[in-house]
Coordinates of C-alpha atoms in Angstrom, one line a residue:
Chain A
M1244 CA 79.7 -67.3 -58.6
S1245 CA 80.3 -63.9 -58.8
K1246 CA 83.9 -63.6 -57.3
A1247 CA 86.9 -65.4 -58.3
L1248 CA 88.3 -68.7 -55.9
N1249 CA 91.2 -66.4 -54.6
E1250 CA 88.7 -63.6 -53.7
L1251 CA 87.0 -65.4 -51.3
T1252 CA 87.3 -65.2 -47.3
I1253 CA 88.4 -68.3 -45.6
V1254 CA 84.7 -68.7 -45.0
E1255 CA 83.5 -68.4 -47.7
A1256 CA 85.8 -70.6 -49.4
A1257 CA 85.1 -73.5 -47.2
R1258 CA 81.6 -73.0 -48.0
A1259 CA 82.2 -73.7 -51.6
L1260 CA 84.9 -76.4 -51.3
R1261 CA 81.6 -78.6 -48.7
A1262 CA 79.1 -77.6 -51.6
R1263 CA 81.5 -79.0 -54.1
E1264 CA 81.4 -75.9 -56.1
C1265 CA 85.3 -76.1 -56.2
T1266 CA 88.3 -78.0 -55.5
V1267 CA 90.8 -77.6 -53.5
R1268 CA 93.2 -78.2 -56.3
E1269 CA 91.3 -75.1 -57.9
L1270 CA 91.5 -73.0 -55.3
W1271 CA 95.2 -73.6 -55.1
D1272 CA 95.4 -73.0 -58.5
A1273 CA 93.2 -69.5 -58.1
C1274 CA 95.5 -68.5 -55.0
A1275 CA 98.9 -69.5 -57.3
G1276 CA 98.1 -68.4 -60.4
A1277 CA 97.2 -64.7 -58.9
A1278 CA 99.9 -65.0 -56.8
Q1279 CA 102.8 -65.9 -59.8
A1280 CA 100.7 -63.1 -61.8
K1281 CA 101.1 -60.6 -59.3
N1282 CA 104.4 -60.9 -57.7
P1283 CA 106.8 -59.4 -60.1
E1284 CA 105.1 -56.1 -59.3
L1285 CA 104.2 -56.5 -55.9
N1286 CA 107.2 -58.4 -54.0
A1287 CA 104.6 -59.9 -51.7
Y1288 CA 106.2 -62.8 -51.5
L1289 CA 110.0 -63.9 -51.5
E1290 CA 109.4 -67.3 -52.5
L1291 CA 106.5 -69.5 -54.1
F1292 CA 106.0 -73.1 -53.3
D1293 CA 105.4 -75.7 -55.3
A1294 CA 102.0 -77.4 -54.9
D1295 CA 102.0 -80.1 -52.3
S1296 CA 99.7 -82.5 -54.1
A1297 CA 99.9 -85.1 -51.7
A1298 CA 98.8 -82.4 -49.1
I1299 CA 96.0 -80.7 -51.7
D1300 CA 94.7 -84.6 -52.0
A1301 CA 94.4 -85.1 -48.4
A1302 CA 92.7 -81.8 -47.5
Q1303 CA 90.2 -82.9 -50.3
R1304 CA 89.9 -86.4 -49.0
R1305 CA 89.2 -85.1 -45.4
I1306 CA 86.4 -82.5 -46.9
D1307 CA 84.8 -85.2 -49.2
D1308 CA 84.8 -87.7 -46.0
D1309 CA 84.4 -85.4 -42.8
G1310 CA 82.1 -82.7 -44.8
E1311 CA 81.0 -80.4 -42.2
A1312 CA 83.4 -82.1 -39.4
A1313 CA 86.5 -81.4 -41.3
P1314 CA 88.5 -78.2 -39.6
M1315 CA 87.1 -74.8 -41.7
L1316 CA 90.9 -74.4 -42.5
C1317 CA 91.2 -77.4 -44.3
G1318 CA 92.5 -76.9 -48.2
I1319 CA 92.6 -73.1 -47.2
P1320 CA 96.1 -71.7 -49.4
L1321 CA 97.8 -69.2 -46.7
A1322 CA 100.5 -67.3 -46.5
V1323 CA 103.2 -67.3 -43.6
K1324 CA 105.9 -64.7 -42.7
D1325 CA 109.5 -65.1 -43.8
N1326 CA 110.4 -65.4 -40.0
I1327 CA 107.7 -67.8 -39.0
L1328 CA 109.6 -71.6 -39.3
I1329 CA 108.2 -74.4 -41.9
Q1330 CA 110.4 -77.2 -41.5
G1331 CA 112.8 -77.6 -44.8
R1332 CA 112.0 -74.1 -45.9
I1333 CA 114.2 -71.1 -46.0
A1334 CA 112.7 -68.7 -42.9
S1335 CA 115.3 -65.8 -43.8
A1336 CA 113.4 -63.0 -41.9
A1337 CA 114.2 -61.0 -45.0
S1338 CA 117.4 -60.7 -43.6
K1339 CA 121.0 -61.2 -45.6
M1340 CA 122.1 -63.2 -42.6
L1341 CA 119.7 -66.0 -43.1
E1342 CA 119.1 -66.0 -46.6
G1343 CA 120.1 -69.7 -47.0
Y1344 CA 119.0 -70.8 -43.6
M1345 CA 117.0 -73.6 -44.1
A1346 CA 114.4 -74.2 -41.0
T1347 CA 114.9 -77.4 -38.7
Y1348 CA 111.0 -77.5 -37.5
D1349 CA 107.7 -76.4 -37.6
A1350 CA 107.0 -73.4 -35.6
T1351 CA 104.3 -74.9 -33.2
V1352 CA 101.6 -72.2 -35.6
V1353 CA 102.4 -74.0 -38.8
R1354 CA 102.5 -77.2 -36.9
K1355 CA 98.8 -76.5 -36.2
L1356 CA 97.7 -75.4 -39.7
K1357 CA 99.2 -78.3 -40.7
E1358 CA 96.9 -80.6 -38.3
A1359 CA 93.4 -78.9 -39.7
G1360 CA 94.7 -79.1 -43.2
A1361 CA 95.8 -75.3 -44.2
L1362 CA 98.3 -75.3 -47.6
F1363 CA 101.1 -73.4 -47.5
L1364 CA 101.8 -71.2 -50.6
G1365 CA 104.8 -69.4 -49.6
R1366 CA 106.4 -66.7 -47.6
T1367 CA 106.2 -63.3 -47.9
N1368 CA 108.2 -60.4 -47.4
M1369 CA 109.1 -57.9 -44.7
D1370 CA 111.1 -55.3 -42.7
E1371 CA 114.8 -57.3 -41.9
F1372 CA 113.9 -59.3 -38.5
A1373 CA 110.3 -57.2 -38.5
M1374 CA 112.2 -54.2 -38.0
G1375 CA 110.3 -51.5 -39.5
S1376 CA 106.5 -50.2 -40.6
S1377 CA 107.1 -50.3 -44.4
T1378 CA 108.9 -53.3 -45.6
E1379 CA 111.8 -50.8 -47.0
H1380 CA 114.2 -52.4 -44.7
S1381 CA 113.9 -55.6 -46.3
A1382 CA 117.0 -56.6 -47.8
F1383 CA 115.1 -58.1 -51.0
G1384 CA 113.5 -55.3 -51.5
H1385 CA 110.4 -53.2 -50.2
T1386 CA 106.8 -54.8 -51.5
K1387 CA 104.0 -52.2 -52.9
N1388 CA 100.9 -51.6 -51.5
P1389 CA 97.8 -53.3 -54.1
L1390 CA 95.8 -50.5 -53.7
D1391 CA 98.3 -47.9 -54.6
P1392 CA 101.7 -48.9 -56.1
T1393 CA 103.5 -45.9 -55.4
R1394 CA 102.6 -46.6 -51.2
V1395 CA 104.0 -49.0 -48.7
P1396 CA 101.9 -52.0 -47.6
G1397 CA 102.8 -50.7 -44.3
G1398 CA 105.1 -53.2 -42.3
S1399 CA 106.8 -55.2 -40.5
S1400 CA 104.3 -57.8 -42.3
G1401 CA 103.9 -55.6 -45.3
G1402 CA 104.3 -58.8 -47.6
S1403 CA 101.9 -60.8 -45.9
A1404 CA 99.3 -57.7 -45.9
A1405 CA 100.3 -57.4 -49.8
A1406 CA 99.2 -60.8 -50.5
V1407 CA 96.3 -60.9 -48.5
A1408 CA 95.0 -57.5 -50.2
A1409 CA 96.1 -58.7 -53.8
H1410 CA 94.2 -62.0 -53.0
M1411 CA 97.4 -63.5 -53.4
C1412 CA 96.0 -65.9 -50.9
I1413 CA 92.8 -66.3 -48.8
A1414 CA 94.6 -65.4 -45.5
A1415 CA 98.3 -64.9 -44.1
L1416 CA 100.1 -65.3 -40.7
G1417 CA 102.2 -62.0 -39.6
S1418 CA 103.8 -61.1 -36.1
D1419 CA 103.5 -58.3 -34.2
T1420 CA 105.7 -56.6 -31.6
G1421 CA 104.6 -53.1 -31.7
G1422 CA 101.9 -53.2 -34.6
S1423 CA 103.7 -55.1 -37.0
I1424 CA 100.5 -56.8 -37.9
R1425 CA 97.8 -54.1 -37.1
Q1426 CA 99.8 -51.3 -38.9
P1427 CA 99.9 -52.8 -42.2
A1428 CA 96.4 -54.3 -41.9
S1429 CA 95.1 -51.0 -41.6
H1430 CA 96.9 -49.4 -44.4
T1431 CA 95.6 -52.3 -46.7
G1432 CA 92.3 -52.5 -45.9
L1433 CA 92.3 -55.6 -43.9
V1434 CA 91.8 -57.2 -40.6
G1435 CA 94.6 -57.7 -38.3
L1436 CA 94.7 -59.3 -34.9
K1437 CA 97.8 -59.2 -32.2
P1438 CA 96.4 -61.9 -29.2
T1439 CA 97.3 -61.7 -25.8
Y1440 CA 100.7 -62.3 -24.6
G1441 CA 101.1 -65.8 -24.6
A1442 CA 97.7 -67.1 -26.1
V1443 CA 99.5 -68.2 -29.1
S1444 CA 102.4 -69.8 -29.2
R1445 CA 106.2 -68.1 -30.1
S1446 CA 107.9 -71.0 -30.9
G1447 CA 109.4 -71.3 -34.2
L1448 CA 108.8 -67.4 -34.5
I1449 CA 112.5 -65.9 -35.4
A1450 CA 112.3 -63.4 -32.1
L1451 CA 112.6 -59.6 -32.3
G1452 CA 111.7 -58.6 -28.7
S1453 CA 110.8 -61.8 -26.7
S1454 CA 108.6 -60.0 -23.9
L1455 CA 106.5 -58.4 -26.9
D1456 CA 106.3 -60.5 -30.0
Q1457 CA 102.8 -62.5 -31.0
I1458 CA 101.8 -64.0 -34.3
G1459 CA 98.5 -63.3 -35.3
P1460 CA 96.4 -63.1 -38.5
L1461 CA 96.1 -61.0 -40.9
T1462 CA 92.4 -61.5 -43.1
K1463 CA 89.8 -60.4 -45.6
S1464 CA 87.4 -60.4 -42.5
V1465 CA 86.8 -60.4 -38.9
E1466 CA 84.9 -63.7 -38.7
D1467 CA 88.6 -64.8 -40.8
A1468 CA 90.7 -63.6 -38.3
H1469 CA 88.5 -65.5 -35.1
L1470 CA 89.1 -68.8 -37.0
I1471 CA 92.9 -68.6 -37.3
F1472 CA 93.2 -67.2 -33.9
E1473 CA 91.2 -70.3 -32.7
A1474 CA 93.2 -73.0 -35.1
I1475 CA 96.6 -71.4 -34.0
R1476 CA 96.0 -70.5 -29.9
G1477 CA 96.8 -72.5 -27.0
E1478 CA 99.5 -73.3 -24.3
D1479 CA 102.7 -75.2 -25.9
T1480 CA 105.5 -76.8 -24.0
L1481 CA 107.9 -75.4 -26.5
D1482 CA 107.0 -71.8 -25.2
S1483 CA 106.5 -71.3 -21.2
T1484 CA 105.2 -67.8 -21.5
T1485 CA 102.2 -69.4 -23.6
I1486 CA 99.4 -69.1 -20.9
P1487 CA 96.0 -71.3 -20.0
D1488 CA 92.5 -70.1 -20.3
G1489 CA 90.8 -68.3 -18.0
L1490 CA 94.3 -67.2 -16.2
Y1491 CA 93.3 -63.6 -16.6
P1492 CA 89.4 -62.5 -15.4
L1493 CA 86.7 -63.5 -17.7
V1494 CA 86.2 -61.1 -20.5
R1495 CA 82.4 -61.4 -21.2
E1496 CA 80.5 -60.3 -24.3
E1497 CA 78.3 -57.9 -23.9
E1498 CA 75.2 -56.9 -26.0
S1499 CA 75.8 -52.8 -25.2
L1500 CA 79.6 -51.8 -25.5
R1501 CA 80.7 -49.1 -23.8
I1502 CA 83.6 -47.9 -25.7
G1503 CA 86.3 -45.8 -23.9
V1504 CA 88.0 -43.6 -26.4
P1505 CA 91.4 -41.4 -25.1
R1506 CA 90.2 -38.0 -26.5
H1507 CA 93.8 -36.8 -25.3
L1508 CA 95.4 -39.4 -28.0
V1509 CA 92.8 -38.4 -30.7
E1510 CA 93.0 -34.7 -30.4
Q1511 CA 96.6 -34.6 -30.6
E1512 CA 98.9 -32.9 -33.3
G1513 CA 100.1 -35.1 -36.1
L1514 CA 96.8 -37.0 -37.0
D1515 CA 95.6 -36.8 -40.2
P1516 CA 92.4 -34.3 -39.7
E1517 CA 90.5 -36.2 -42.5
L1518 CA 91.4 -39.9 -41.1
K1519 CA 89.9 -37.8 -37.6
S1520 CA 86.7 -37.2 -38.8
L1521 CA 86.3 -40.9 -40.5
F1522 CA 86.9 -41.8 -36.3
D1523 CA 84.8 -39.6 -35.5
A1524 CA 82.1 -40.6 -37.8
T1525 CA 83.0 -44.4 -37.0
C1526 CA 82.5 -43.4 -32.8
A1527 CA 79.0 -41.9 -33.7
R1528 CA 77.5 -44.3 -36.0
L1529 CA 78.7 -47.2 -32.5
A1530 CA 76.8 -44.7 -30.3
D1531 CA 73.6 -44.4 -33.0
A1532 CA 73.6 -48.2 -33.0
S1533 CA 73.1 -48.1 -28.9
H1534 CA 76.6 -48.3 -27.9
T1535 CA 78.1 -46.2 -25.1
L1536 CA 81.3 -43.4 -26.1
V1537 CA 82.9 -43.3 -22.6
D1538 CA 85.8 -40.5 -22.3
I1539 CA 88.7 -42.3 -20.9
E1540 CA 92.9 -41.0 -19.6
L1541 CA 95.5 -43.1 -20.2
P1542 CA 97.9 -40.6 -19.4
T1543 CA 101.1 -42.5 -19.6
S1544 CA 100.2 -43.3 -23.4
S1545 CA 102.0 -40.2 -24.7
S1546 CA 105.2 -42.3 -23.1
A1547 CA 104.2 -45.2 -24.5
L1548 CA 106.0 -45.2 -27.6
A1549 CA 109.5 -43.8 -25.9
A1550 CA 109.3 -46.8 -23.7
Y1551 CA 108.7 -49.1 -26.1
Y1552 CA 112.0 -47.8 -28.3
V1553 CA 114.0 -48.4 -25.2
I1554 CA 112.5 -52.1 -24.7
M1555 CA 112.3 -53.4 -27.8
P1556 CA 115.9 -52.6 -28.7
A1557 CA 117.2 -53.9 -25.7
E1558 CA 115.5 -57.3 -26.5
V1559 CA 116.9 -57.0 -30.0
S1560 CA 120.9 -56.4 -29.2
T1561 CA 120.2 -59.5 -27.1
N1562 CA 118.0 -62.3 -28.9
L1563 CA 120.5 -61.2 -32.5
A1564 CA 123.6 -61.9 -30.2
R1565 CA 123.0 -65.4 -31.2
L1566 CA 123.8 -64.7 -34.8
D1567 CA 126.8 -64.8 -35.2
G1568 CA 128.0 -66.5 -38.2
I1569 CA 129.2 -69.4 -36.1
R1570 CA 126.5 -72.7 -36.6
Y1571 CA 124.4 -70.9 -39.1
G1572 CA 123.8 -68.1 -41.3
L1573 CA 125.9 -65.9 -43.1
A1574 CA 129.1 -67.1 -42.3
G1575 CA 131.8 -64.0 -42.6
R1576 CA 135.3 -65.7 -42.2
G1577 CA 138.6 -63.1 -41.1
A1578 CA 142.0 -63.7 -39.5
A1579 CA 140.9 -64.6 -35.8
L1580 CA 137.6 -65.5 -34.2
L1581 CA 136.9 -62.0 -33.4
D1582 CA 137.0 -61.1 -37.2
D1583 CA 134.7 -64.0 -38.1
Y1584 CA 132.0 -62.3 -35.9
L1585 CA 132.6 -58.8 -37.1
E1586 CA 132.4 -60.2 -40.7
S1587 CA 128.9 -62.1 -40.6
R1588 CA 127.7 -59.4 -38.3
S1589 CA 128.5 -56.8 -40.4
E1590 CA 127.6 -58.6 -43.6
G1591 CA 124.8 -60.1 -42.6
F1592 CA 122.1 -57.0 -40.5
G1593 CA 121.2 -54.2 -42.3
P1594 CA 121.0 -50.5 -41.4
E1595 CA 117.8 -50.4 -39.5
T1596 CA 119.2 -53.8 -37.5
R1597 CA 122.6 -52.4 -36.9
R1598 CA 120.8 -49.4 -35.8
R1599 CA 118.5 -50.8 -33.1
I1600 CA 121.7 -53.5 -32.0
L1601 CA 123.6 -50.3 -31.1
L1602 CA 120.6 -48.5 -29.7
G1603 CA 119.9 -51.9 -27.6
T1604 CA 123.2 -51.6 -26.2
F1605 CA 123.7 -48.5 -25.7
V1606 CA 120.3 -48.5 -23.5
L1607 CA 121.6 -51.6 -21.4
S1608 CA 125.2 -50.3 -20.9
S1609 CA 125.9 -49.7 -17.0
G1610 CA 126.1 -46.1 -17.1
Y1611 CA 122.5 -45.5 -18.9
I1612 CA 120.7 -48.7 -17.7
D1613 CA 118.9 -46.8 -14.7
A1614 CA 117.7 -43.4 -17.0
Y1615 CA 116.6 -45.6 -19.9
Y1616 CA 116.0 -49.9 -19.6
H1617 CA 114.2 -49.5 -15.7
K1618 CA 112.6 -46.0 -16.4
A1619 CA 110.9 -47.8 -19.8
R1620 CA 110.3 -51.0 -17.5
A1621 CA 108.5 -48.8 -15.1
A1622 CA 106.3 -46.9 -17.5
R1623 CA 105.5 -50.2 -19.0
G1624 CA 104.1 -51.0 -15.4
A1625 CA 102.3 -47.4 -15.1
L1626 CA 100.9 -48.2 -19.2
R1627 CA 99.5 -51.3 -17.8
H1628 CA 98.2 -49.7 -14.9
D1629 CA 96.5 -46.8 -16.6
Y1630 CA 94.7 -49.6 -19.2
A1631 CA 93.2 -51.4 -16.1
R1632 CA 91.8 -48.7 -14.9
A1633 CA 90.3 -47.5 -18.1
F1634 CA 89.1 -51.1 -18.5
E1635 CA 87.0 -50.3 -15.2
Q1636 CA 84.8 -47.9 -16.8
C1637 CA 84.7 -49.2 -20.2
D1638 CA 84.3 -52.8 -22.5
V1639 CA 86.9 -52.2 -24.9
I1640 CA 89.1 -49.0 -25.8
A1641 CA 89.1 -47.1 -29.5
F1642 CA 91.4 -45.2 -31.0
P1643 CA 93.0 -45.2 -34.9
T1644 CA 95.5 -47.6 -36.0
T1645 CA 97.5 -45.0 -37.7
T1646 CA 97.9 -41.3 -37.7
A1647 CA 97.3 -41.3 -41.5
P1648 CA 97.0 -43.6 -44.6
A1649 CA 100.1 -45.3 -46.2
F1650 CA 102.6 -43.5 -47.1
R1651 CA 104.8 -43.2 -50.3
F1652 CA 108.1 -45.1 -50.9
G1653 CA 111.2 -43.3 -48.7
E1654 CA 109.0 -40.6 -47.7
K1655 CA 110.2 -41.9 -43.8
S1656 CA 112.3 -44.5 -44.7
H1657 CA 115.6 -41.5 -44.1
D1658 CA 114.3 -40.8 -40.8
P1659 CA 114.1 -43.5 -38.2
L1660 CA 112.5 -41.5 -35.7
S1661 CA 109.8 -40.6 -38.4
M1662 CA 109.3 -44.1 -39.3
Y1663 CA 109.2 -45.1 -35.5
L1664 CA 106.5 -42.7 -35.0
E1665 CA 104.0 -45.1 -37.4
D1666 CA 103.5 -47.3 -34.1
V1667 CA 102.4 -44.7 -31.7
F1668 CA 98.8 -45.9 -31.3
T1669 CA 99.8 -49.5 -31.9
V1670 CA 103.0 -50.2 -29.6
T1671 CA 100.7 -50.0 -26.3
A1672 CA 99.1 -52.9 -26.5
N1673 CA 102.0 -54.9 -26.9
L1674 CA 103.4 -53.3 -23.7
T1675 CA 100.6 -54.0 -21.5
G1676 CA 100.1 -57.3 -23.9
M1677 CA 96.6 -56.8 -24.1
P1678 CA 94.7 -57.8 -27.0
A1679 CA 94.2 -55.2 -30.0
L1680 CA 92.8 -55.6 -33.5
S1681 CA 92.5 -53.2 -36.3
V1682 CA 89.4 -53.8 -38.3
P1683 CA 88.6 -50.9 -41.7
M1684 CA 86.6 -48.3 -40.9
G1685 CA 86.5 -46.4 -44.3
T1686 CA 88.9 -44.7 -47.2
V1687 CA 90.8 -41.4 -46.8
E1688 CA 91.5 -39.9 -50.4
G1689 CA 91.1 -43.2 -51.2
L1690 CA 93.3 -45.0 -49.3
P1691 CA 92.1 -47.7 -46.4
A1692 CA 92.1 -47.2 -42.7
G1693 CA 91.7 -48.8 -39.9
F1694 CA 89.9 -48.4 -36.2
H1695 CA 92.1 -49.9 -33.6
L1696 CA 90.2 -51.8 -30.7
T1697 CA 91.9 -53.1 -27.7
A1698 CA 90.1 -55.7 -24.7
P1699 CA 91.4 -56.6 -21.7
H1700 CA 93.7 -59.9 -21.4
Q1701 CA 92.1 -63.0 -22.7
G1702 CA 89.5 -60.7 -24.2
E1703 CA 89.7 -61.7 -28.1
A1704 CA 85.6 -62.9 -28.0
R1705 CA 85.1 -59.5 -26.7
L1706 CA 87.5 -57.7 -29.6
F1707 CA 85.9 -60.0 -32.4
A1708 CA 82.0 -59.3 -31.1
T1709 CA 83.1 -55.4 -31.5
A1710 CA 85.0 -55.8 -34.6
R1711 CA 82.0 -57.5 -36.0
I1712 CA 79.6 -54.3 -35.6
V1713 CA 82.2 -52.1 -36.9
E1714 CA 82.5 -54.3 -40.0
K1715 CA 78.7 -54.1 -40.4
L1716 CA 78.7 -50.4 -39.7
P1717 CA 77.1 -48.7 -42.9
R1718 CA 80.1 -46.8 -44.1
A1719 CA 79.7 -42.7 -44.7
Chain B
M609 CA 125.2 -35.9 -27.3
A610 CA 126.8 -39.2 -28.5
T611 CA 130.3 -39.0 -29.8
T612 CA 131.2 -41.1 -32.6
E613 CA 133.6 -42.3 -30.0
E614 CA 130.7 -43.8 -27.9
V615 CA 128.9 -45.1 -30.9
Q616 CA 131.9 -47.0 -32.2
K617 CA 132.7 -48.3 -28.7
L618 CA 129.0 -49.9 -28.8
A619 CA 129.7 -51.1 -32.0
S620 CA 132.7 -52.8 -31.0
L621 CA 130.6 -54.3 -27.9
A622 CA 127.8 -55.2 -30.2
R623 CA 130.0 -56.7 -32.5
I624 CA 129.6 -54.6 -35.4
T625 CA 132.0 -52.6 -37.5
V626 CA 130.7 -49.3 -39.1
G627 CA 132.4 -47.8 -41.6
E628 CA 133.3 -44.1 -41.1
E629 CA 130.4 -42.2 -43.2
E630 CA 127.6 -44.9 -41.4
L631 CA 129.4 -43.8 -38.0
E632 CA 128.7 -40.5 -38.5
R633 CA 125.0 -41.2 -39.6
F634 CA 124.2 -42.8 -37.0
T635 CA 125.7 -40.9 -34.5
R636 CA 123.1 -37.9 -35.5
E637 CA 120.3 -40.2 -35.5
F638 CA 121.3 -41.3 -31.8
D639 CA 121.1 -37.8 -30.6
T640 CA 118.0 -37.4 -32.7
I641 CA 116.1 -40.7 -31.0
L642 CA 117.8 -40.5 -27.7
G643 CA 116.0 -37.0 -27.2
Y644 CA 113.1 -38.3 -28.0
I645 CA 113.0 -41.0 -26.0
G646 CA 114.8 -38.9 -23.0
Q647 CA 110.9 -37.9 -22.4
L648 CA 111.1 -40.7 -20.1
D649 CA 113.0 -39.1 -17.8
S650 CA 110.5 -36.6 -17.1
L651 CA 107.8 -39.0 -16.4
A652 CA 106.9 -38.5 -12.5
L653 CA 106.4 -42.6 -11.7
S654 CA 105.6 -43.7 -8.5
E655 CA 108.2 -46.4 -7.1
K656 CA 105.5 -48.7 -7.1
G657 CA 105.4 -48.2 -11.0
E658 CA 107.1 -51.3 -12.1
E659 CA 104.6 -53.8 -11.2
R660 CA 105.9 -57.7 -10.0
P661 CA 104.1 -59.9 -12.2
A662 CA 102.1 -62.5 -10.5
L663 CA 104.4 -65.7 -10.2
R664 CA 103.1 -68.7 -11.3
N665 CA 105.3 -72.0 -12.2
V666 CA 105.9 -72.4 -15.9
M667 CA 108.5 -74.9 -15.5
R668 CA 107.9 -78.4 -16.5
E669 CA 109.2 -82.1 -15.7
D670 CA 111.9 -82.9 -16.9
G671 CA 111.4 -86.2 -18.8
E672 CA 110.1 -87.5 -22.5
P673 CA 113.7 -86.5 -24.4
H674 CA 113.4 -86.9 -28.2
A675 CA 115.6 -89.9 -29.5
T676 CA 119.9 -88.6 -29.5
G677 CA 120.7 -87.9 -33.1
K678 CA 117.4 -87.0 -34.0
Y679 CA 118.1 -83.6 -35.1
T680 CA 121.3 -83.7 -35.3
K681 CA 121.8 -84.3 -39.2
K682 CA 119.1 -81.4 -39.9
L683 CA 121.5 -78.9 -37.8
T684 CA 125.0 -79.8 -39.0
E685 CA 124.1 -79.0 -42.0
Q686 CA 123.6 -75.5 -41.4
F687 CA 126.9 -76.0 -40.3
P688 CA 129.2 -73.7 -42.3
A689 CA 132.3 -76.0 -42.3
R690 CA 132.3 -79.3 -40.1
E691 CA 134.2 -82.6 -39.8
G692 CA 132.1 -85.5 -39.3
D693 CA 129.2 -84.0 -37.1
A694 CA 131.7 -81.4 -35.3
L695 CA 131.8 -77.7 -36.3
V696 CA 135.0 -76.1 -37.0
V697 CA 136.0 -73.2 -35.4
K698 CA 139.0 -71.0 -35.8
Q699 CA 141.2 -71.5 -32.1
V700 CA 139.6 -69.6 -29.6
I701 CA 142.9 -69.2 -27.0
S702 CA 146.4 -68.7 -28.9
H703 CA 149.5 -70.4 -27.4
E704 CA 151.4 -67.3 -28.7

């Protein structure tokens, strides 16, 4: 075999396990070994778990006994973002507030992966409470991009992205509130999926923006993303926002795709010229492969980021109110009960978290709720309407995942607004609830860049089919 | 324009202490961020812009409760201070 075991995709590793080319233990050791060797430099993991021999042996027996009938994820070592609960493990959301918080139950996605026989290598670094686009807002140091250690891996699921890109695991779970799976996937040359809102249970995900959050995969191939999505999706009584199959009109896979491109977004100022030519070249190759490019208009898109930075902080300030130092988490103690709250929250939350809590408190306050929050909700409705109208003319919508390849450390961390602008393309899918995926389209000055695809609600199958086409395109 | 007093007020509403230096920085950043999200103001949206989602019942019948005490130990282990299974907190209403 030419690839090392830890470099395999899920599909390749599952095949190797069934063909007896390796054992589950050998696959685990290869991933855990690479993780131990590279983590001091990259800081992708906040904690590496010891090998769970019982789980490794059980997975091996299942493959031996069931062969092809064993789940594809059986025996596959995965990394999990630090805001997804694994019972008996710390889940800190990379915050001092939850540094010592031990998860009391499994997130639904973790339970499903355990049932499929998947193994967990460790918990990955992230921006604190998933607020950020670089992992620089982690309370436990930033993660480096394995493709260029002077640059950020993206965020907030930057630890998961770095772990997969550096082959410190086979694949990973992240969470995406405004682009936190797709943007790091783009910056590290991976496939990242933000599922339809409600497709995957949020039970056991530490909440950021509850109307926006979804858990999804970061993987080395489109096929792998599809496998993990199928394993974790489904209605869940523990999350009443999960949706049944067929809630939205059926989205068919099409032989010949009509690909909608919002030229007004792609032509905007601030888009890296080389990245733009790469995107245009990718579109041209899709047209050569007998797909049709359609010019579409998404007029409200230009205000999507502004609406997002009202709705998300509003939900943040509400969600994070529960962290008060009383029942769990960091417990500061002062003279009176109010001091207990103040000390716990001031010491426990980092600057970006506090900034967003204040912003959320502001946009929800009585004098401003109409000007900001209600206006943002209206913009969200209009955006959804824009997308619905655009999907009358096309099957998928394409634009670049980010405006430029991965940036250097410190480049944006002192200017919150420039960091927020990292999400300019990705937030729309969270606001509309539609599924979206980033797939590598090539490199810009040696750094990877992602091709971003959006499909109508519950159109993941069409997303995967389209992404597979992009994945197979000849590179320039 | 945000003032330091306004940001201070928000901080106390949000139960956060903000140091003087940070207060000034947050106030400056607030202006930039509010300036950006202020573009929503110029957005001409019809009253119909905010769509009401189609309603479906997501409530389930009450039933199948877990056994009493199943999670008590795990949860109480996270308490910063406790007496038996009770959480210890400061007195909320003072008699003075």
